[in-house]
């Protein structure tokens, strides 16, 4: 697992940036225009925070992009990565001495009050990957003009709205709310799904009928260990829908949304409304809490609102709605969708594979990719997943491996079409692709999206179609090549991945070759160099 790099104390070596941070200057923000020199030329001391919904690849890739861009501009930078492994806060002395702050995030920046009084550049995490040099320059200009944040962000703001522009429409806000739930759900998926998959590998599919390990467990019995892993994995899977709903509501309404969100998700499980019920339950819970928070109450009641009134009213409303009003229609829709998937065969199944492959490769780990992944997880999270659900999971994982593997292969077969930095990224992309980390292709897409993304989508579509046509199945929600022994029809599964990888690599080489032949300026690629940083994602 990739841990967040911890910045060194001021005055020491900086392990996350390209220079030492130096000691604090005594003021919260140094005057870049005063005291001996042109502010535009003076090296700045920058700090940055990167954070993405899943806290895996984008968080660390954004950090490296900013580090390289700052170094190229002659500035010092310390980056705090708020990833899935937690975060090590920046040293207060480093924050005090900083001239400007770059916040690249799609979720709430924790302890954001630390940066009050500093010039702040606040953007989404992908901006730091795609155009880090522009962000560094914007930070320099803000520091030069002395633009600072006047006060801490309001405590009532929803976490997932922290990085949003004021003009964001409801579609963007809805996406970030859903991604909040998915990001907290993924660790439960990985732990529970892999344990269940290992249980099937050791004890066979009949392990589902094994007695509870509470009643009987033999330390020397393989069947007992398989049953234990299956039941522990099942316990982790039982949290999927409540966690999804709870953290969707949390993304909308902060901590007051957790109680009604979890309750709504638990009810969705009880009435067999499934993954769809969890989504709706979380949104309903968040909306109810937000509505209650808008009601003006006497000052004497404000103290008990967050601990008594809001949990009581919101939970009651969500429970009534889920049990009596919307729960049963959602459960019927979930059952209908399950039946439809189970009935897919032939051309329809192949078309679904093409669609899933395109979605997995469209934004390389972004929201569209996560929608397809969440759709697959919803199928295998059922107590007895259908054959179609297992095939969909296999298709989604196979297609998600293609973009980084295709880019890695392309850097090997046509080295001259790639810069030295891209060729280094290609080495990392082999491992990332094999591990089912689609984000390994982002450095290539950031530098040349019009060629890399279409090539990736074509390869993903081929792999998706082949995987569905071969009928390969998968009970593990993650793992890439490392769970091949747990895959149904593993040889054909690998054939599908190889075919998609060849298509992606071939199209990339052809498209880049056409650009090279038409005399496209290599300077453009050189200018984009800071965006092509080695991926340091952790699983």
Tab-separated table of C-alpha atoms in Angstrom, residues 37-510:
chain	number	residue	atom	x	y	z
A	37	UNK	CA	14.174	41.885	-5.729
A	38	UNK	CA	11.493	41.454	-8.257
A	39	UNK	CA	8.644	39.360	-6.834
A	40	UNK	CA	8.275	37.591	-10.196
A	41	UNK	CA	11.849	36.300	-9.964
A	42	UNK	CA	12.100	35.498	-6.258
A	43	UNK	CA	11.762	31.768	-5.497
A	44	UNK	CA	8.623	31.106	-3.491
A	45	UNK	CA	7.934	28.686	-0.689
A	46	UNK	CA	4.738	26.902	-1.700
A	47	UNK	CA	2.609	24.336	0.080
A	48	UNK	CA	-0.056	22.146	-1.488
A	49	UNK	CA	-2.722	19.641	-0.493
A	50	UNK	CA	-3.984	16.974	-2.889
A	51	UNK	CA	-7.016	14.764	-2.323
A	52	UNK	CA	-9.328	12.686	-4.528
A	53	UNK	CA	-12.521	10.727	-3.759
A	54	UNK	CA	-10.870	7.315	-3.574
A	55	UNK	CA	-7.616	8.635	-2.129
A	56	UNK	CA	-5.484	6.404	-4.320
A	57	UNK	CA	-3.984	7.305	-7.675
A	58	UNK	CA	-5.108	10.876	-8.424
A	59	UNK	CA	-4.010	12.098	-4.992
A	60	UNK	CA	-0.395	11.045	-5.445
A	61	UNK	CA	-0.113	11.793	-9.159
A	62	UNK	CA	-1.310	15.357	-8.542
A	63	UNK	CA	1.294	15.702	-5.791
A	64	UNK	CA	4.136	14.642	-8.089
A	65	UNK	CA	2.941	16.878	-10.905
A	66	UNK	CA	2.942	19.906	-8.606
A	67	UNK	CA	6.353	19.010	-7.203
A	68	UNK	CA	7.942	18.764	-10.634
A	69	UNK	CA	6.254	21.923	-11.915
A	70	UNK	CA	7.366	23.925	-8.876
A	71	UNK	CA	10.925	22.662	-9.178
A	72	UNK	CA	10.982	23.539	-12.879
A	73	UNK	CA	9.897	27.092	-11.993
A	74	UNK	CA	12.584	27.408	-9.338
A	75	UNK	CA	10.245	27.323	-6.332
A	76	UNK	CA	10.235	25.185	-3.202
A	77	UNK	CA	7.121	23.154	-2.433
A	78	UNK	CA	5.891	20.784	0.264
A	79	UNK	CA	2.860	18.643	-0.561
A	80	UNK	CA	0.443	17.075	1.893
A	81	UNK	CA	-1.377	14.088	0.392
A	82	UNK	CA	-4.702	13.376	2.070
A	83	UNK	CA	-5.089	9.874	0.679
A	84	UNK	CA	-6.672	6.580	1.617
A	85	UNK	CA	-3.867	5.864	4.104
A	86	UNK	CA	-4.667	9.037	6.055
A	87	UNK	CA	-2.425	12.090	6.087
A	88	UNK	CA	0.449	13.648	7.965
A	89	UNK	CA	-0.338	17.364	8.473
A	90	UNK	CA	2.153	19.911	7.277
A	91	UNK	CA	4.460	21.256	9.960
A	92	UNK	CA	2.923	24.490	11.332
A	93	UNK	CA	6.257	26.229	10.755
A	94	UNK	CA	6.149	25.223	7.092
A	95	UNK	CA	2.599	26.575	6.775
A	96	UNK	CA	3.567	29.837	8.494
A	97	UNK	CA	6.529	30.366	6.170
A	98	UNK	CA	4.623	29.568	2.970
A	99	UNK	CA	4.041	32.314	0.411
A	100	UNK	CA	1.034	30.622	-1.234
A	101	UNK	CA	-1.116	27.497	-1.062
A	102	UNK	CA	-2.392	25.199	-3.818
A	103	UNK	CA	-5.408	23.043	-2.921
A	104	UNK	CA	-6.074	20.350	-5.562
A	105	UNK	CA	-9.001	18.304	-4.305
A	106	UNK	CA	-12.329	16.714	-5.140
A	107	UNK	CA	-13.221	16.102	-1.498
A	108	UNK	CA	-12.987	18.218	1.625
A	109	UNK	CA	-9.514	19.441	2.550
A	110	UNK	CA	-9.158	18.505	6.167
A	111	UNK	CA	-8.088	21.232	8.607
A	112	UNK	CA	-8.460	23.874	5.913
A	113	UNK	CA	-8.444	26.634	8.538
A	114	UNK	CA	-4.642	26.318	8.631
A	115	UNK	CA	-4.389	28.299	5.411
A	116	UNK	CA	-6.367	31.383	6.435
A	117	UNK	CA	-4.401	34.518	5.562
A	118	UNK	CA	-2.538	32.870	2.686
A	119	UNK	CA	-2.981	33.287	-1.066
A	120	UNK	CA	-4.884	30.150	-2.080
A	121	UNK	CA	-5.365	28.483	-5.476
A	122	UNK	CA	-8.348	26.128	-5.087
A	123	UNK	CA	-8.987	23.654	-7.939
A	124	UNK	CA	-10.005	20.062	-8.670
A	125	UNK	CA	-7.417	17.328	-8.371
A	126	UNK	CA	-7.229	16.697	-12.130
A	127	UNK	CA	-6.174	20.288	-12.750
A	128	UNK	CA	-2.986	19.576	-10.807
A	129	UNK	CA	-2.293	16.567	-13.020
A	130	UNK	CA	-3.114	18.226	-16.336
A	131	UNK	CA	-1.782	21.776	-15.863
A	132	UNK	CA	0.456	22.003	-12.786
A	133	UNK	CA	2.670	24.745	-14.245
A	134	UNK	CA	-0.368	27.020	-14.637
A	135	UNK	CA	-1.339	26.465	-11.001
A	136	UNK	CA	2.178	27.279	-9.804
A	137	UNK	CA	2.146	30.467	-11.885
A	138	UNK	CA	-1.287	31.416	-10.563
A	139	UNK	CA	-0.036	30.903	-7.004
A	140	UNK	CA	2.923	33.185	-7.782
A	141	UNK	CA	0.645	35.905	-9.152
A	142	UNK	CA	-1.682	35.715	-6.128
A	143	UNK	CA	1.273	35.935	-3.767
A	144	UNK	CA	2.594	38.936	-5.691
A	145	UNK	CA	-0.764	40.715	-5.472
A	146	UNK	CA	-1.227	39.753	-1.818
A	147	UNK	CA	-4.596	38.036	-2.382
A	148	UNK	CA	-5.355	36.160	0.833
A	149	UNK	CA	-8.300	34.279	2.329
A	150	UNK	CA	-9.929	36.458	4.948
A	151	UNK	CA	-11.598	33.817	7.115
A	152	UNK	CA	-11.961	30.103	7.694
A	153	UNK	CA	-14.527	28.209	5.631
A	154	UNK	CA	-17.946	27.891	7.204
A	155	UNK	CA	-18.271	24.775	9.303
A	156	UNK	CA	-21.698	23.933	7.922
A	157	UNK	CA	-20.497	23.502	4.368
A	158	UNK	CA	-20.822	20.073	2.865
A	159	UNK	CA	-17.446	18.322	2.590
A	160	UNK	CA	-17.849	17.318	-1.045
A	161	UNK	CA	-18.634	20.900	-2.047
A	162	UNK	CA	-15.347	22.225	-0.773
A	163	UNK	CA	-13.642	22.290	-4.138
A	164	UNK	CA	-16.637	23.293	-6.206
A	165	UNK	CA	-17.125	26.560	-7.980
A	166	UNK	CA	-20.134	28.576	-6.915
A	167	UNK	CA	-21.715	28.144	-10.319
A	168	UNK	CA	-21.564	24.340	-10.345
A	169	UNK	CA	-24.845	22.848	-11.521
A	170	UNK	CA	-26.732	20.078	-9.793
A	171	UNK	CA	-25.175	17.380	-11.990
A	172	UNK	CA	-21.690	18.181	-10.709
A	173	UNK	CA	-22.859	18.276	-7.104
A	174	UNK	CA	-24.726	14.992	-7.514
A	175	UNK	CA	-21.637	13.350	-8.952
A	176	UNK	CA	-19.465	14.475	-6.048
A	177	UNK	CA	-22.034	13.292	-3.503
A	178	UNK	CA	-22.187	9.849	-5.100
A	179	UNK	CA	-18.395	9.676	-5.329
A	180	UNK	CA	-18.203	10.396	-1.604
A	181	UNK	CA	-20.205	7.242	-0.887
A	182	UNK	CA	-18.238	5.157	-3.364
A	183	UNK	CA	-14.882	6.283	-1.969
A	184	UNK	CA	-15.749	5.142	1.558
A	185	UNK	CA	-17.285	1.913	0.269
A	186	UNK	CA	-14.264	0.748	-1.771
A	187	UNK	CA	-12.163	-0.540	1.195
A	188	UNK	CA	-15.101	-2.690	2.342
A	189	UNK	CA	-15.434	-3.983	-1.221
A	190	UNK	CA	-11.765	-4.897	-1.469
A	191	UNK	CA	-11.549	-6.572	1.939
A	192	UNK	CA	-14.832	-8.470	1.759
A	193	UNK	CA	-14.662	-9.375	-1.920
A	194	UNK	CA	-11.123	-10.718	-1.840
A	195	UNK	CA	-11.815	-12.762	1.291
A	196	UNK	CA	-14.893	-14.296	-0.340
A	197	UNK	CA	-12.960	-14.996	-3.533
A	198	UNK	CA	-10.175	-16.721	-1.579
A	199	UNK	CA	-12.768	-18.772	0.284
A	200	UNK	CA	-14.160	-20.035	-3.032
A	201	UNK	CA	-10.642	-20.765	-4.309
A	202	UNK	CA	-9.831	-22.876	-1.233
A	203	UNK	CA	-13.156	-24.501	-0.421
A	204	UNK	CA	-15.094	-24.404	-3.688
A	205	UNK	CA	-18.442	-22.748	-4.342
A	206	UNK	CA	-20.251	-25.143	-1.981
A	207	UNK	CA	-18.549	-23.292	0.892
A	208	UNK	CA	-21.645	-21.059	0.968
A	209	UNK	CA	-23.479	-23.919	2.674
A	210	UNK	CA	-20.847	-24.465	5.374
A	211	UNK	CA	-22.061	-24.173	8.993
A	212	UNK	CA	-21.184	-21.100	11.025
A	213	UNK	CA	-17.624	-21.132	12.333
A	214	UNK	CA	-19.077	-20.129	15.711
A	215	UNK	CA	-20.627	-23.588	15.939
A	216	UNK	CA	-17.641	-25.549	14.698
A	217	UNK	CA	-14.126	-24.630	13.645
A	218	UNK	CA	-11.191	-27.001	13.234
A	219	UNK	CA	-7.762	-25.389	13.123
A	220	UNK	CA	-6.353	-28.087	10.846
A	221	UNK	CA	-9.294	-28.170	8.440
A	222	UNK	CA	-8.995	-26.419	5.065
A	223	UNK	CA	-12.775	-26.308	4.818
A	224	UNK	CA	-13.004	-24.537	8.176
A	225	UNK	CA	-10.541	-21.856	7.056
A	226	UNK	CA	-12.412	-21.394	3.793
A	227	UNK	CA	-15.694	-21.070	5.690
A	228	UNK	CA	-14.090	-18.582	8.073
A	229	UNK	CA	-12.856	-16.375	5.218
A	230	UNK	CA	-16.240	-16.592	3.505
A	231	UNK	CA	-18.133	-15.556	6.617
A	232	UNK	CA	-15.730	-12.742	7.530
A	233	UNK	CA	-15.864	-11.486	3.945
A	234	UNK	CA	-19.640	-11.681	4.032
A	235	UNK	CA	-19.671	-9.602	7.215
A	236	UNK	CA	-17.605	-6.926	5.454
A	237	UNK	CA	-19.944	-7.054	2.444
A	238	UNK	CA	-22.926	-6.522	4.734
A	239	UNK	CA	-21.649	-2.976	5.331
A	240	UNK	CA	-21.452	-2.019	1.650
A	241	UNK	CA	-24.888	-0.496	1.168
A	242	UNK	CA	-25.161	1.192	4.599
A	243	UNK	CA	-21.693	2.716	4.157
A	244	UNK	CA	-22.543	3.846	0.625
A	245	UNK	CA	-25.774	5.513	1.794
A	246	UNK	CA	-24.250	6.942	4.967
A	247	UNK	CA	-21.396	8.675	3.215
A	248	UNK	CA	-23.515	9.962	0.354
A	249	UNK	CA	-25.572	11.704	3.054
A	250	UNK	CA	-22.329	12.798	4.754
A	251	UNK	CA	-21.138	14.330	1.504
A	252	UNK	CA	-24.361	16.313	1.289
A	253	UNK	CA	-24.910	17.389	4.893
A	254	UNK	CA	-21.715	16.654	6.834
A	255	UNK	CA	-21.866	14.601	10.045
A	256	UNK	CA	-25.598	15.135	10.720
A	257	UNK	CA	-26.249	13.073	7.581
A	258	UNK	CA	-24.485	9.956	8.856
A	259	UNK	CA	-27.228	8.546	11.114
A	260	UNK	CA	-30.160	8.785	8.666
A	261	UNK	CA	-27.862	7.744	5.827
A	262	UNK	CA	-26.729	4.552	7.539
A	263	UNK	CA	-30.281	3.780	8.620
A	264	UNK	CA	-31.565	4.326	5.080
A	265	UNK	CA	-28.884	1.989	3.728
A	266	UNK	CA	-29.668	-0.668	6.328
A	267	UNK	CA	-33.361	-0.496	5.435
A	268	UNK	CA	-32.438	-0.854	1.759
A	269	UNK	CA	-30.725	-4.138	2.659
A	270	UNK	CA	-33.702	-5.286	4.740
A	271	UNK	CA	-36.276	-4.702	1.981
A	272	UNK	CA	-33.871	-6.096	-0.667
A	273	UNK	CA	-33.655	-2.800	-2.545
A	274	UNK	CA	-29.967	-3.473	-3.099
A	275	UNK	CA	-27.369	-1.094	-4.450
A	276	UNK	CA	-29.959	1.169	-6.075
A	277	UNK	CA	-31.828	1.421	-2.761
A	278	UNK	CA	-28.617	2.476	-1.036
A	279	UNK	CA	-28.041	5.258	-3.566
A	280	UNK	CA	-31.576	6.596	-3.213
A	281	UNK	CA	-31.562	6.178	0.579
A	282	UNK	CA	-28.351	8.183	0.909
A	283	UNK	CA	-29.624	10.993	-1.299
A	284	UNK	CA	-32.941	11.120	0.558
A	285	UNK	CA	-31.175	11.201	3.932
A	286	UNK	CA	-28.878	14.022	2.862
A	287	UNK	CA	-31.770	16.020	1.419
A	288	UNK	CA	-33.862	15.619	4.582
A	289	UNK	CA	-31.002	16.793	6.811
A	290	UNK	CA	-30.272	19.758	4.550
A	291	UNK	CA	-33.951	20.726	4.687
A	292	UNK	CA	-34.019	20.534	8.499
A	293	UNK	CA	-30.827	22.610	8.725
A	294	UNK	CA	-32.512	25.415	6.800
A	295	UNK	CA	-35.220	25.819	9.452
A	296	UNK	CA	-34.594	28.742	11.788
A	297	UNK	CA	-34.794	27.663	15.428
A	298	UNK	CA	-34.621	29.601	18.711
A	299	UNK	CA	-31.151	30.024	20.167
A	300	UNK	CA	-32.088	27.879	23.156
A	301	UNK	CA	-32.595	24.853	20.866
A	302	UNK	CA	-29.429	25.179	18.789
A	303	UNK	CA	-27.332	23.198	21.239
A	304	UNK	CA	-29.478	20.090	20.968
A	305	UNK	CA	-30.138	20.285	17.217
A	306	UNK	CA	-27.106	18.250	16.026
A	307	UNK	CA	-27.260	15.558	18.729
A	308	UNK	CA	-31.007	15.128	19.293
A	309	UNK	CA	-33.363	16.943	16.956
A	310	UNK	CA	-31.685	16.404	13.580
A	311	UNK	CA	-30.874	12.678	14.119
A	312	UNK	CA	-34.376	12.018	15.493
A	313	UNK	CA	-36.371	13.823	12.806
A	314	UNK	CA	-34.203	12.846	9.849
A	315	UNK	CA	-34.026	9.165	10.828
A	316	UNK	CA	-37.787	9.006	11.357
A	317	UNK	CA	-38.512	10.660	7.994
A	318	UNK	CA	-36.004	8.509	6.101
A	319	UNK	CA	-37.263	5.327	7.767
A	320	UNK	CA	-40.889	6.084	6.892
A	321	UNK	CA	-40.028	6.964	3.295
A	322	UNK	CA	-37.872	3.874	2.788
A	323	UNK	CA	-40.309	1.415	4.342
A	324	UNK	CA	-43.646	2.835	3.210
A	325	UNK	CA	-43.209	5.133	0.199
A	326	UNK	CA	-40.169	4.623	-2.020
A	327	UNK	CA	-38.584	1.417	-0.754
A	328	UNK	CA	-40.815	-1.137	-2.452
A	329	UNK	CA	-40.747	0.518	-5.915
A	330	UNK	CA	-36.955	0.666	-5.685
A	331	UNK	CA	-36.810	-2.999	-4.659
A	332	UNK	CA	-39.013	-3.891	-7.645
A	333	UNK	CA	-36.751	-1.903	-9.976
A	334	UNK	CA	-33.683	-3.633	-8.523
A	335	UNK	CA	-35.260	-7.043	-9.057
A	336	UNK	CA	-36.222	-6.131	-12.614
A	337	UNK	CA	-32.685	-4.984	-13.404
A	338	UNK	CA	-31.258	-8.192	-11.938
A	339	UNK	CA	-33.631	-10.309	-14.025
A	340	UNK	CA	-32.735	-8.319	-17.149
A	341	UNK	CA	-29.014	-8.836	-16.585
A	342	UNK	CA	-29.536	-12.540	-15.956
A	343	UNK	CA	-31.373	-12.813	-19.269
A	344	UNK	CA	-28.657	-11.149	-21.326
A	345	UNK	CA	-27.018	-13.407	-23.886
A	346	UNK	CA	-25.428	-13.311	-27.303
A	347	UNK	CA	-25.303	-9.913	-29.000
A	348	UNK	CA	-26.936	-8.096	-26.074
A	349	UNK	CA	-24.279	-9.307	-23.651
A	350	UNK	CA	-21.520	-8.290	-26.061
A	351	UNK	CA	-23.019	-4.808	-26.469
A	352	UNK	CA	-23.113	-4.451	-22.686
A	353	UNK	CA	-19.447	-5.480	-22.596
A	354	UNK	CA	-18.602	-2.818	-25.190
A	355	UNK	CA	-20.445	-0.151	-23.183
A	356	UNK	CA	-18.745	-1.106	-19.920
A	357	UNK	CA	-15.355	-1.155	-21.643
A	358	UNK	CA	-15.899	2.326	-23.053
A	359	UNK	CA	-16.990	3.662	-19.657
A	360	UNK	CA	-13.978	2.179	-17.862
A	361	UNK	CA	-11.572	3.836	-20.304
A	362	UNK	CA	-13.328	7.150	-20.945
A	363	UNK	CA	-11.916	9.116	-18.016
A	364	UNK	CA	-9.313	6.661	-16.688
A	365	UNK	CA	-10.483	6.350	-13.101
A	366	UNK	CA	-12.808	9.350	-13.032
A	367	UNK	CA	-16.553	9.478	-12.328
A	368	UNK	CA	-17.661	7.577	-15.458
A	369	UNK	CA	-15.156	4.837	-14.690
A	370	UNK	CA	-16.404	4.675	-11.090
A	371	UNK	CA	-20.038	4.411	-12.213
A	372	UNK	CA	-19.232	1.283	-14.234
A	373	UNK	CA	-17.168	-0.123	-11.355
A	374	UNK	CA	-19.919	0.584	-8.799
A	375	UNK	CA	-22.450	-1.072	-11.134
A	376	UNK	CA	-20.330	-4.218	-11.191
A	377	UNK	CA	-19.814	-4.213	-7.420
A	378	UNK	CA	-23.546	-3.887	-6.879
A	379	UNK	CA	-24.032	-7.163	-8.741
A	380	UNK	CA	-21.497	-9.263	-6.881
A	381	UNK	CA	-22.472	-7.790	-3.495
A	382	UNK	CA	-25.720	-9.762	-3.584
A	383	UNK	CA	-25.950	-12.764	-1.288
A	384	UNK	CA	-26.097	-15.054	-4.328
A	385	UNK	CA	-24.835	-13.129	-7.379
A	386	UNK	CA	-26.078	-14.232	-10.786
A	387	UNK	CA	-23.847	-15.528	-13.555
A	388	UNK	CA	-24.395	-12.266	-15.455
A	389	UNK	CA	-23.224	-10.222	-12.446
A	390	UNK	CA	-20.024	-12.242	-12.212
A	391	UNK	CA	-19.410	-11.753	-15.943
A	392	UNK	CA	-19.935	-7.999	-15.596
A	393	UNK	CA	-17.382	-7.820	-12.785
A	394	UNK	CA	-14.867	-9.706	-14.917
A	395	UNK	CA	-15.540	-7.387	-17.859
A	396	UNK	CA	-15.119	-4.217	-15.830
A	397	UNK	CA	-11.809	-5.288	-14.316
A	398	UNK	CA	-10.394	-6.556	-17.616
A	399	UNK	CA	-11.275	-3.344	-19.460
A	400	UNK	CA	-9.873	-1.190	-16.650
A	401	UNK	CA	-6.484	-2.868	-16.987
A	402	UNK	CA	-6.146	-2.106	-20.702
A	403	UNK	CA	-5.240	1.643	-20.822
A	404	UNK	CA	-2.071	1.513	-18.676
A	405	UNK	CA	-0.970	-1.790	-20.222
A	406	UNK	CA	-1.550	-0.387	-23.713
A	407	UNK	CA	0.463	2.740	-22.952
A	408	UNK	CA	3.257	0.672	-21.441
A	409	UNK	CA	3.437	-1.505	-24.553
A	410	UNK	CA	3.374	1.513	-26.861
A	411	UNK	CA	6.385	3.039	-25.097
A	412	UNK	CA	8.292	-0.177	-25.756
A	413	UNK	CA	7.448	-0.713	-29.431
A	414	UNK	CA	7.831	2.967	-30.517
A	415	UNK	CA	10.133	4.648	-28.044
A	416	UNK	CA	10.863	7.617	-30.313
A	417	UNK	CA	7.236	8.748	-30.131
A	418	UNK	CA	7.494	9.289	-26.375
A	419	UNK	CA	9.592	11.541	-24.188
A	420	UNK	CA	12.053	10.179	-21.647
A	421	UNK	CA	9.574	10.936	-18.865
A	422	UNK	CA	6.791	9.049	-20.670
A	423	UNK	CA	9.041	6.050	-21.174
A	424	UNK	CA	9.719	6.014	-17.429
A	425	UNK	CA	5.974	6.246	-16.814
A	426	UNK	CA	5.554	3.278	-19.124
A	427	UNK	CA	7.611	1.110	-16.797
A	428	UNK	CA	5.330	1.978	-13.882
A	429	UNK	CA	2.248	1.488	-16.082
A	430	UNK	CA	3.033	-2.235	-16.486
A	431	UNK	CA	2.626	-2.750	-12.739
A	432	UNK	CA	-0.320	-0.374	-12.373
A	433	UNK	CA	-2.199	-1.985	-15.255
A	434	UNK	CA	-1.571	-5.477	-13.944
A	435	UNK	CA	-2.914	-4.304	-10.574
A	436	UNK	CA	-6.137	-2.891	-12.099
A	437	UNK	CA	-5.215	0.756	-11.485
A	438	UNK	CA	-6.565	2.459	-14.601
A	439	UNK	CA	-5.117	5.794	-13.459
A	440	UNK	CA	-1.700	4.575	-14.598
A	441	UNK	CA	-2.580	5.915	-18.057
A	442	UNK	CA	-3.379	9.439	-16.839
A	443	UNK	CA	0.117	10.925	-17.395
A	444	UNK	CA	-0.121	9.930	-21.064
A	445	UNK	CA	-3.678	11.197	-21.438
A	446	UNK	CA	-2.819	14.485	-19.739
A	447	UNK	CA	-0.110	15.166	-22.322
A	448	UNK	CA	-1.982	13.923	-25.406
A	449	UNK	CA	-5.691	13.338	-24.636
A	450	UNK	CA	-6.952	13.437	-28.241
A	451	UNK	CA	-4.908	10.362	-29.122
A	452	UNK	CA	-4.533	8.448	-25.874
A	453	UNK	CA	-8.179	8.479	-24.728
A	454	UNK	CA	-9.720	7.271	-28.046
A	455	UNK	CA	-7.066	4.548	-28.283
A	456	UNK	CA	-7.770	3.481	-24.691
A	457	UNK	CA	-11.523	3.393	-25.278
A	458	UNK	CA	-11.106	1.289	-28.408
A	459	UNK	CA	-8.989	-1.241	-26.547
A	460	UNK	CA	-11.401	-1.284	-23.597
A	461	UNK	CA	-14.357	-1.888	-25.915
A	462	UNK	CA	-12.584	-4.835	-27.550
A	463	UNK	CA	-11.683	-6.353	-24.193
A	464	UNK	CA	-15.198	-5.794	-22.836
A	465	UNK	CA	-16.825	-7.461	-25.837
A	466	UNK	CA	-14.471	-10.441	-25.762
A	467	UNK	CA	-14.765	-10.970	-22.008
A	468	UNK	CA	-18.555	-11.049	-22.172
A	469	UNK	CA	-18.547	-13.314	-25.222
A	470	UNK	CA	-16.133	-15.731	-23.506
A	471	UNK	CA	-18.332	-15.850	-20.408
A	472	UNK	CA	-15.447	-15.228	-18.000
A	473	UNK	CA	-16.543	-14.693	-14.402
A	474	UNK	CA	-15.011	-12.999	-11.375
A	475	UNK	CA	-16.018	-12.913	-7.723
A	476	UNK	CA	-13.170	-10.648	-6.579
A	477	UNK	CA	-13.800	-6.895	-6.933
A	478	UNK	CA	-10.133	-5.979	-7.338
A	479	UNK	CA	-6.689	-7.465	-7.762
A	480	UNK	CA	-6.007	-7.482	-11.502
A	481	UNK	CA	-3.608	-10.197	-12.629
A	482	UNK	CA	-3.107	-11.286	-9.042
A	483	UNK	CA	-6.576	-12.861	-8.858
A	484	UNK	CA	-6.418	-14.721	-12.178
A	485	UNK	CA	-6.680	-18.090	-10.360
A	486	UNK	CA	-10.081	-16.925	-9.092
A	487	UNK	CA	-11.399	-16.142	-12.598
A	488	UNK	CA	-13.676	-18.396	-14.604
A	489	UNK	CA	-12.096	-19.264	-18.005
A	490	UNK	CA	-8.817	-17.557	-17.049
A	491	UNK	CA	-7.001	-18.288	-20.329
A	492	UNK	CA	-9.716	-16.651	-22.427
A	493	UNK	CA	-9.834	-13.797	-19.929
A	494	UNK	CA	-6.132	-13.121	-20.500
A	495	UNK	CA	-6.655	-13.362	-24.255
A	496	UNK	CA	-9.263	-10.596	-24.012
A	497	UNK	CA	-6.890	-8.374	-22.023
A	498	UNK	CA	-4.024	-8.987	-24.451
A	499	UNK	CA	-6.273	-8.206	-27.428
A	500	UNK	CA	-7.396	-4.904	-25.926
A	501	UNK	CA	-3.839	-4.009	-24.952
A	502	UNK	CA	-2.639	-4.611	-28.515
A	503	UNK	CA	-5.462	-2.485	-29.941
A	504	UNK	CA	-4.721	0.399	-27.554
A	505	UNK	CA	-0.978	0.255	-28.156
A	506	UNK	CA	-1.402	-0.038	-31.923
A	507	UNK	CA	-3.834	2.869	-32.199
A	508	UNK	CA	-1.664	5.015	-29.950
A	509	UNK	CA	1.383	4.378	-32.117
A	510	UNK	CA	-0.548	5.052	-35.327
